[in-house]
Short mmCIF file of C-alpha atoms in Angstrom, two decimals:
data_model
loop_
_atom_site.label_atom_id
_atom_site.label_comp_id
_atom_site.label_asym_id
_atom_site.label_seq_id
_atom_site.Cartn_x
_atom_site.Cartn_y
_atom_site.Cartn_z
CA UNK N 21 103.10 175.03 -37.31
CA UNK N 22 106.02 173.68 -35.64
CA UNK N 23 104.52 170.95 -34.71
CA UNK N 24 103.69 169.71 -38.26
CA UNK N 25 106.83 170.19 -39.15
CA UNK N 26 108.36 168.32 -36.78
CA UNK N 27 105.75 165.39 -37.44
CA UNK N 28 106.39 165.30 -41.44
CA UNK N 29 110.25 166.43 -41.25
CA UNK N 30 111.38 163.98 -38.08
CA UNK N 31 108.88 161.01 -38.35
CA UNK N 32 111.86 158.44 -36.92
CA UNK N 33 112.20 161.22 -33.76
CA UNK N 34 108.32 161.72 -33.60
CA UNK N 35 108.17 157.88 -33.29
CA UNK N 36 110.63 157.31 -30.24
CA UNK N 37 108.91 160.29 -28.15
CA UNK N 38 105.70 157.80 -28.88
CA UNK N 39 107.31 155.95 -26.29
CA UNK N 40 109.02 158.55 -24.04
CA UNK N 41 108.07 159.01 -20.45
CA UNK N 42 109.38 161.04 -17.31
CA UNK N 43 109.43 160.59 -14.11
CA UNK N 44 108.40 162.76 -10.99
CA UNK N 45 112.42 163.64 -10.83
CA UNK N 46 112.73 164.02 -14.58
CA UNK N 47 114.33 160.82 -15.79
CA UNK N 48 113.75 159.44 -18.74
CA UNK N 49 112.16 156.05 -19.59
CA UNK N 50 112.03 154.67 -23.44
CA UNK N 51 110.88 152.05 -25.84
CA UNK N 52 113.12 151.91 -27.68
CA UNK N 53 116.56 151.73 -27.59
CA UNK N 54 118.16 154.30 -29.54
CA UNK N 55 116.18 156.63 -27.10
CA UNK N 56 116.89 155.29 -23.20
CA UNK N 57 117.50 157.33 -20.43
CA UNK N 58 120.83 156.97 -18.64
CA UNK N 59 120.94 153.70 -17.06
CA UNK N 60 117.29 152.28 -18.40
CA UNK N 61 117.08 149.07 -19.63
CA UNK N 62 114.52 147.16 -21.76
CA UNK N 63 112.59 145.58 -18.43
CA UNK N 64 112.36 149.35 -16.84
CA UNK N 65 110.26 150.33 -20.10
CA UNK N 66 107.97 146.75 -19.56
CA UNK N 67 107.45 147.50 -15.78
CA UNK N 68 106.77 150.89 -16.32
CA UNK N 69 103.88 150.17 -19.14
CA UNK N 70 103.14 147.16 -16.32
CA UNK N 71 102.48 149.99 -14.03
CA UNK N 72 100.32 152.56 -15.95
CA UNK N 73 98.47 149.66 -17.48
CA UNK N 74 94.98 150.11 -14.98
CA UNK N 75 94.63 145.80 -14.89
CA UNK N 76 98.09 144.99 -14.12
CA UNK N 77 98.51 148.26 -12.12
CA UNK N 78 102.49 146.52 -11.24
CA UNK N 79 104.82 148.18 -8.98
CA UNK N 80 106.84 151.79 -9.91
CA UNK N 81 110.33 150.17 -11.91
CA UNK N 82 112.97 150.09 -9.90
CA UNK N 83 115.28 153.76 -9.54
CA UNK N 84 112.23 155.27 -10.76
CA UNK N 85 109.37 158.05 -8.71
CA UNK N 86 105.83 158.08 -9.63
CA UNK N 87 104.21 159.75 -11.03
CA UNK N 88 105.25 159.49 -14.69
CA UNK N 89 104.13 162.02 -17.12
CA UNK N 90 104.32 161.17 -21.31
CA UNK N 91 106.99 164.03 -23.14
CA UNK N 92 104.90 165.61 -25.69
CA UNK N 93 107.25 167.83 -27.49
CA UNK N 94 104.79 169.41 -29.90
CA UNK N 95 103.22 170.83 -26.88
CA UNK N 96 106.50 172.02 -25.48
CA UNK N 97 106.82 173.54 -28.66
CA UNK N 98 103.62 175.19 -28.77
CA UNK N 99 104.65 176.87 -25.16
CA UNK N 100 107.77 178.05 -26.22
CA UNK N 101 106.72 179.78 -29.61
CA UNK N 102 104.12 181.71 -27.52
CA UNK N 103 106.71 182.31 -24.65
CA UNK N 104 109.44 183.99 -27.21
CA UNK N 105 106.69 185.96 -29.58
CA UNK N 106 105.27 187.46 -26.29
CA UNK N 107 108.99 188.56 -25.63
CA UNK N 108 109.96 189.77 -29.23
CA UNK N 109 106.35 191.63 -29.35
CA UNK N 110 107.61 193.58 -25.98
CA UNK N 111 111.26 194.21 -27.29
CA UNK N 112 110.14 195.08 -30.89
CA UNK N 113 107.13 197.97 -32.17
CA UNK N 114 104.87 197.05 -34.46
CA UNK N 115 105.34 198.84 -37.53
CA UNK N 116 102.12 200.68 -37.05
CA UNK N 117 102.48 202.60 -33.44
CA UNK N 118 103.16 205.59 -33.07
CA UNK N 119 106.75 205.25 -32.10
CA UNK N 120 107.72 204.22 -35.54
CA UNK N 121 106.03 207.03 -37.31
#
């Protein structure tokens, strides 16, 4: 659900985590601008895409660890909802055990 949401409600967001990467250490690499990491420029985007691209297979961008893994927030989001209603369903009785009655 959330993920739909976030998809018809955020398209402008949705499209910049298109283009959102990680390194092994956690830093974030971009397309576009509006959404760099600290630091990143334009060229560490190119030689990153350089590098993940199997033909060019180019070096690891400066500053940056391989490997690089994409964000994919809908999946994060997915994770978290069944995190938290595993947690509210062991804090809170269903209305139908025998506690409640």
């Amino acid at each position: 659900m959330a993920a739909r949401v976030t998809r018809s409600r955020f398209p402008v967001m949705y499209g910049f985590e298109e283009q959102i990467w990680f390194d092994a250490r956690g830093r974030k690499i971009a397309g576009n601008f509006n959404s760099f990491g600290r630091g990143q420029t334009k060229a560490d985007f190119e030689a990153l895409m350089a590098h993940l691209d199997p033909e060019l297979n180019g070096p690891v961008p400066d500053g940056y660890e391989a490997p690089s893994y994409k964000a994919d927030r809908e999946a994060e989001y997915r994770q978290a909802h069944a995190h938290f209603a595993a947690r509210l369903a062991q804090a809170v009785p269903a209305t139908n055990d025998e506690e409640t009655r």
